[in-house]
């Protein structure tokens, strides 16, 4: 089975940040900050250009499916992580917050839709849910994280966070939507190049986050055993949510196409939103590298697991 090239690129970027962390400090850090901020705005401008109002209208009818996916994404995921909060010690609060951040993130469009397509699921519903999830996440993700940021000793102003989200994310999306009639065809034609650009910006943010964490020696107390534990917990959360959605979908007598869409979109967490939101929500916190660890591990495993499941579903007769 092929290994996702983006996962390999992420691993190489983290290694580069470890070997050459100095680019993440001083004037170089300011340059990287500026480039990543511009990149973030462009990512969501292109997102607005590709957001189809027609597909959203088509998807509105199947409300039970949408409620299940969005409730799982923004309620079930956080509640699972919240159950272990009483057991967390002072030393593990940053790591727990990283899992809470993972749990509060929205789904993502491209990979969700591609996997649903391979599995012969409900593609319009996948486009609708993955698209609307990102917009809901702009509101709900900061709210979830704001409940627990005071315990980390990091300054956290919800008004300031929403101002940055409005300027860097919502404003570019709205601008993209307004210009869609003029530039929408261009965005679709160059979709692969735009995806490559998106991934490059994500790698830039990952490099900056990890280089700062390495410079501040944040990972010194994170043993290989603890890293394996982070991966194991990420995998466990994925399967809990995957089988939970499958159980609910069967109880509501969803078609196989709707069940596939619910399980694929409902278990997906956006690495794009994760890296972008982390830069805004946690700003220059020294533990930013740790915050991104669970989402990167979850992203890598989810791609592998869903690829295998999608290929199996894709072989069935319609």
Coordinates of C-alpha atoms in Angstrom, one line a residue:
X1 CA 0.0 0.0 0.0
X2 CA 1.3 3.5 -0.9
X3 CA 2.3 5.8 1.9
X4 CA 0.8 9.3 1.6
X5 CA 3.5 11.7 0.3
X6 CA 2.2 14.5 2.5
X7 CA 2.8 12.3 5.6
X8 CA 6.4 11.7 4.5
X9 CA 6.8 15.5 3.9
X10 CA 5.5 16.2 7.4
X11 CA 8.1 13.8 8.9
X12 CA 10.9 15.3 6.9
X13 CA 9.8 18.8 8.0
X14 CA 9.8 17.9 11.7
X15 CA 13.3 16.3 11.2
X16 CA 14.5 19.5 9.5
X17 CA 13.1 21.6 12.4
X18 CA 15.1 19.4 14.8
X19 CA 18.4 19.7 12.8
X20 CA 18.0 23.3 11.8
X21 CA 15.8 25.0 14.4
X22 CA 17.5 28.4 14.2
X23 CA 15.3 29.6 11.3
X24 CA 12.5 29.6 13.8
X25 CA 13.9 32.5 15.9
X26 CA 14.8 36.2 15.6
X27 CA 14.2 37.9 12.3
X28 CA 13.8 34.6 10.4
X29 CA 10.8 33.8 12.7
X30 CA 9.2 37.2 11.8
X31 CA 9.6 36.4 8.1
X32 CA 8.1 32.9 8.6
X33 CA 5.2 34.5 10.6
X34 CA 4.5 37.0 7.8
X35 CA 4.7 34.3 5.1
X36 CA 2.4 31.9 7.0
X37 CA -0.2 34.6 7.7
X38 CA -0.3 35.5 4.0
X39 CA -0.4 31.8 3.1
X40 CA -3.3 31.2 5.5
X41 CA -5.4 34.0 4.0
X42 CA -4.7 32.6 0.5
X43 CA -5.6 29.1 1.5
X44 CA -9.1 30.2 2.6
X45 CA -9.5 32.6 -0.3
X46 CA -9.0 29.6 -2.7
X47 CA -11.4 27.6 -0.4
X48 CA -14.0 30.3 -1.0
X49 CA -13.4 30.2 -4.7
X50 CA -14.0 26.4 -4.8
X51 CA -17.0 26.4 -2.3
X52 CA -20.1 25.6 -4.4
X53 CA -23.4 27.1 -3.2
X54 CA -25.2 24.6 -5.5
X55 CA -23.7 21.6 -3.8
X56 CA -24.6 23.0 -0.4
X57 CA -28.2 23.4 -1.5
X58 CA -28.3 19.8 -2.8
X59 CA -27.0 18.6 0.5
X60 CA -29.4 20.4 2.8
X61 CA -32.2 17.8 2.4
X62 CA -30.5 14.9 4.3
X63 CA -30.6 16.6 7.7
X64 CA -30.2 13.4 9.8
X65 CA -26.9 12.6 8.2
X66 CA -25.7 16.2 8.6
X67 CA -26.7 16.3 12.3
X68 CA -24.8 13.0 13.0
X69 CA -21.6 14.2 11.3
X70 CA -21.5 17.6 12.8
X71 CA -22.5 16.4 16.3
X72 CA -19.8 13.8 16.2
X73 CA -17.2 16.3 15.0
X74 CA -17.9 19.0 17.5
X75 CA -19.6 17.2 20.5
X76 CA -18.8 13.5 20.6
X77 CA -15.1 13.9 19.9
X78 CA -14.5 16.6 22.6
X79 CA -16.6 14.6 25.1
X80 CA -14.5 11.5 24.6
X81 CA -11.3 13.5 25.5
X82 CA -13.1 15.4 28.3
X83 CA -13.8 12.1 30.1
X84 CA -10.1 11.7 31.0
X85 CA -9.6 15.3 32.2
X86 CA -10.0 14.4 35.9
X87 CA -7.1 11.9 35.5
X88 CA -4.6 14.5 34.0
X89 CA -1.7 15.5 36.1
X90 CA 0.0 18.9 36.0
X91 CA 2.9 17.5 33.8
X92 CA 0.5 16.2 31.2
X93 CA -1.9 19.2 30.8
X94 CA -0.3 20.5 27.6
X95 CA -0.5 17.0 26.0
X96 CA -4.2 16.7 27.1
X97 CA -4.9 20.1 25.7
X98 CA -3.3 18.9 22.4
X99 CA -5.9 16.1 22.3
X100 CA -8.7 18.5 23.2
X101 CA -7.5 20.7 20.3
X102 CA -7.6 17.6 18.0
X103 CA -11.1 16.8 19.2
X104 CA -12.5 20.3 18.7
X105 CA -11.2 20.7 15.1
X106 CA -13.5 20.6 12.0
X107 CA -13.4 18.1 9.2
X108 CA -11.7 18.7 5.9
X109 CA -13.0 18.9 2.3
X110 CA -10.5 17.3 -0.1
X111 CA -9.6 14.0 1.5
X112 CA -13.1 13.4 2.9
X113 CA -14.7 13.8 -0.6
X114 CA -12.0 11.8 -2.4
X115 CA -12.3 8.9 0.1
X116 CA -16.1 8.9 -0.1
X117 CA -15.9 8.9 -3.9
X118 CA -13.6 5.9 -3.9
X119 CA -15.9 4.1 -1.5
X120 CA -19.0 4.9 -3.6
X121 CA -20.7 6.9 -0.9
X122 CA -22.9 10.0 -0.9
X123 CA -20.6 12.5 -2.5
X124 CA -22.9 15.6 -2.4
X125 CA -23.5 15.1 1.3
X126 CA -19.7 14.7 1.8
X127 CA -19.0 18.0 0.0
X128 CA -21.8 19.7 2.1
X129 CA -20.6 18.4 5.5
X130 CA -16.9 18.9 4.9
X131 CA -17.5 22.5 3.6
X132 CA -19.9 23.5 6.4
X133 CA -17.7 21.9 9.0
X134 CA -14.8 24.3 8.4
X135 CA -17.2 27.3 8.8
X136 CA -18.7 25.9 12.1
X137 CA -15.2 25.2 13.4
X138 CA -14.2 28.9 13.1
X139 CA -16.9 29.5 15.9
X140 CA -16.8 26.3 18.0
X141 CA -13.1 25.3 18.1
X142 CA -12.0 28.5 19.9
X143 CA -14.9 28.1 22.3
X144 CA -13.9 24.6 23.3
X145 CA -10.2 25.5 23.7
X146 CA -11.0 28.7 25.6
X147 CA -12.6 26.7 28.4
X148 CA -9.2 25.2 29.2
X149 CA -6.5 27.7 28.2
X150 CA -6.4 29.4 31.6
X151 CA -4.9 26.2 33.1
X152 CA -1.8 26.5 30.8
X153 CA -0.8 29.9 31.9
X154 CA -1.2 31.2 28.3
X155 CA -2.9 34.5 27.6
X156 CA -6.2 33.8 25.8
X157 CA -8.6 36.5 24.6
X158 CA -11.6 35.1 22.8
X159 CA -12.4 38.5 21.3
X160 CA -8.8 38.8 20.0
X161 CA -9.0 35.2 18.6
X162 CA -12.2 35.8 16.8
X163 CA -10.8 39.1 15.3
X164 CA -7.8 37.1 13.9
X165 CA -10.1 34.4 12.6
X166 CA -12.3 37.0 11.0
X167 CA -9.4 38.7 9.3
X168 CA -7.3 35.7 8.3
X169 CA -10.0 33.1 7.6
X170 CA -13.6 34.3 7.2
X171 CA -12.8 37.5 5.3
X172 CA -10.8 35.6 2.6
X173 CA -13.5 32.9 2.4
X174 CA -16.2 35.6 1.8
X175 CA -14.0 37.4 -0.7
X176 CA -13.5 34.1 -2.5
X177 CA -17.2 33.4 -2.6
X178 CA -17.8 36.9 -4.0
X179 CA -15.2 36.4 -6.7
X180 CA -16.2 32.8 -7.5
X181 CA -18.2 33.7 -10.6
X182 CA -15.1 35.3 -12.0
X183 CA -12.3 33.1 -10.7
X184 CA -14.1 29.8 -9.8
X185 CA -13.3 28.1 -13.0
X186 CA -9.6 29.2 -12.7
X187 CA -9.5 27.7 -9.2
X188 CA -11.0 24.4 -10.3
X189 CA -8.7 24.2 -13.3
X190 CA -5.6 24.7 -11.1
X191 CA -7.0 22.6 -8.2
X192 CA -3.9 20.4 -7.9
X193 CA -1.5 23.4 -7.8
X194 CA -3.7 25.1 -5.2
X195 CA -3.6 21.9 -3.1
X196 CA 0.2 21.8 -3.4
X197 CA 0.3 25.5 -2.2
X198 CA -2.0 24.6 0.7
X199 CA 0.3 21.8 1.8
X200 CA 3.4 24.0 1.4
X201 CA 1.9 26.6 3.8
X202 CA 1.0 23.8 6.3
X203 CA 4.6 22.5 6.2
X204 CA 5.9 26.0 6.8
X205 CA 3.7 26.4 9.9
X206 CA 4.7 22.9 11.1
X207 CA 8.4 23.8 10.7
X208 CA 8.0 27.1 12.6
X209 CA 6.0 25.4 15.4
X210 CA 8.4 22.5 15.9
X211 CA 11.6 24.6 15.5
X212 CA 10.4 26.9 18.4
X213 CA 9.5 23.8 20.5
X214 CA 12.9 22.3 19.9
X215 CA 14.7 25.6 20.7
X216 CA 12.7 25.8 24.0
X217 CA 13.5 22.1 24.7
X218 CA 9.8 21.3 25.1
X219 CA 10.2 17.7 24.0
X220 CA 13.0 16.8 26.4
X221 CA 10.5 15.3 28.8
X222 CA 8.6 13.5 26.1
X223 CA 10.0 9.9 26.0
X224 CA 9.6 7.5 23.1
X225 CA 7.2 5.5 25.2
X226 CA 5.0 8.7 25.7
X227 CA 5.1 9.3 21.9
X228 CA 3.9 5.8 21.3
X229 CA 1.2 6.4 23.9
X230 CA 0.1 9.6 22.0
X231 CA -0.2 7.5 18.8
X232 CA -2.1 4.8 20.5
X233 CA -4.6 7.2 22.1
X234 CA -5.1 8.9 18.7
X235 CA -5.8 5.5 17.1
X236 CA -8.2 4.5 19.9
X237 CA -10.2 7.8 19.6
X238 CA -10.5 7.2 15.8
X239 CA -11.9 3.7 16.2
X240 CA -14.3 4.7 19.1
X241 CA -15.8 7.4 16.9
X242 CA -15.8 5.3 13.7
X243 CA -17.8 2.4 15.4
X244 CA -20.0 4.9 17.3
X245 CA -21.1 6.5 14.0
X246 CA -21.6 3.1 12.4
X247 CA -23.8 2.0 15.3
X248 CA -26.0 5.2 15.1
X249 CA -26.2 5.0 11.3
X250 CA -27.6 1.5 11.6
X251 CA -30.1 2.5 14.3
X252 CA -31.4 5.2 12.0
X253 CA -31.4 2.8 9.0
X254 CA -29.1 4.9 6.9
X255 CA -28.3 3.6 3.4
X256 CA -24.8 2.1 2.9
X257 CA -23.8 5.3 0.9
X258 CA -24.9 7.6 3.8
X259 CA -23.2 5.4 6.4
X260 CA -19.9 5.6 4.4
X261 CA -20.2 9.3 4.2
X262 CA -21.0 9.6 8.0
X263 CA -18.1 7.5 9.0
X264 CA -15.6 9.0 6.6
X265 CA -16.5 12.7 7.3
X266 CA -17.3 12.2 10.9
X267 CA -13.9 10.7 11.8
X268 CA -11.9 13.2 9.8
X269 CA -10.0 16.0 11.4
X270 CA -8.5 18.8 9.3
X271 CA -4.7 19.1 9.5
X272 CA -5.0 22.4 7.5
X273 CA -7.4 23.9 10.1
X274 CA -5.3 22.4 12.9
X275 CA -2.1 24.1 11.9
X276 CA -3.8 27.4 11.0
X277 CA -5.9 27.5 14.2
X278 CA -3.0 26.6 16.4
X279 CA -1.1 29.6 15.1
X280 CA -4.0 31.9 16.0
X281 CA -5.3 30.2 19.2
X282 CA -2.0 29.5 20.9
X283 CA 0.0 32.2 19.2
X284 CA 3.7 31.9 20.2
X285 CA 3.2 29.4 23.0
X286 CA 6.4 27.3 23.5
X287 CA 4.4 24.1 23.6
X288 CA 3.0 24.6 20.1
X289 CA 4.9 21.6 18.7
X290 CA 3.2 19.4 21.3
X291 CA -0.2 20.8 20.4
X292 CA 0.3 19.6 16.8
X293 CA 1.5 16.1 17.7
X294 CA -1.9 14.4 18.1
X295 CA -3.4 15.9 15.0
X296 CA -0.5 14.9 12.8
X297 CA -0.5 11.3 14.1
X298 CA -4.3 11.2 13.8
X299 CA -4.1 12.6 10.3
X300 CA -1.6 10.0 9.2
X301 CA -3.4 7.0 10.7
X302 CA -6.8 8.2 9.5
X303 CA -5.6 8.4 5.9
X304 CA -4.2 4.9 6.0
X305 CA -7.3 3.4 7.8
X306 CA -9.9 5.1 5.6
X307 CA -7.9 4.3 2.4
X308 CA -8.1 0.6 3.2
X309 CA -11.8 0.8 4.2
X310 CA -12.6 2.9 1.1
X311 CA -10.9 0.4 -1.3
X312 CA -13.0 -2.4 0.3
X313 CA -16.3 -0.5 -0.1
X314 CA -15.3 0.5 -3.6
X315 CA -15.2 -3.2 -4.7
X316 CA -18.9 -3.8 -3.9
X317 CA -21.5 -4.0 -6.6
X318 CA -24.0 -1.2 -6.7

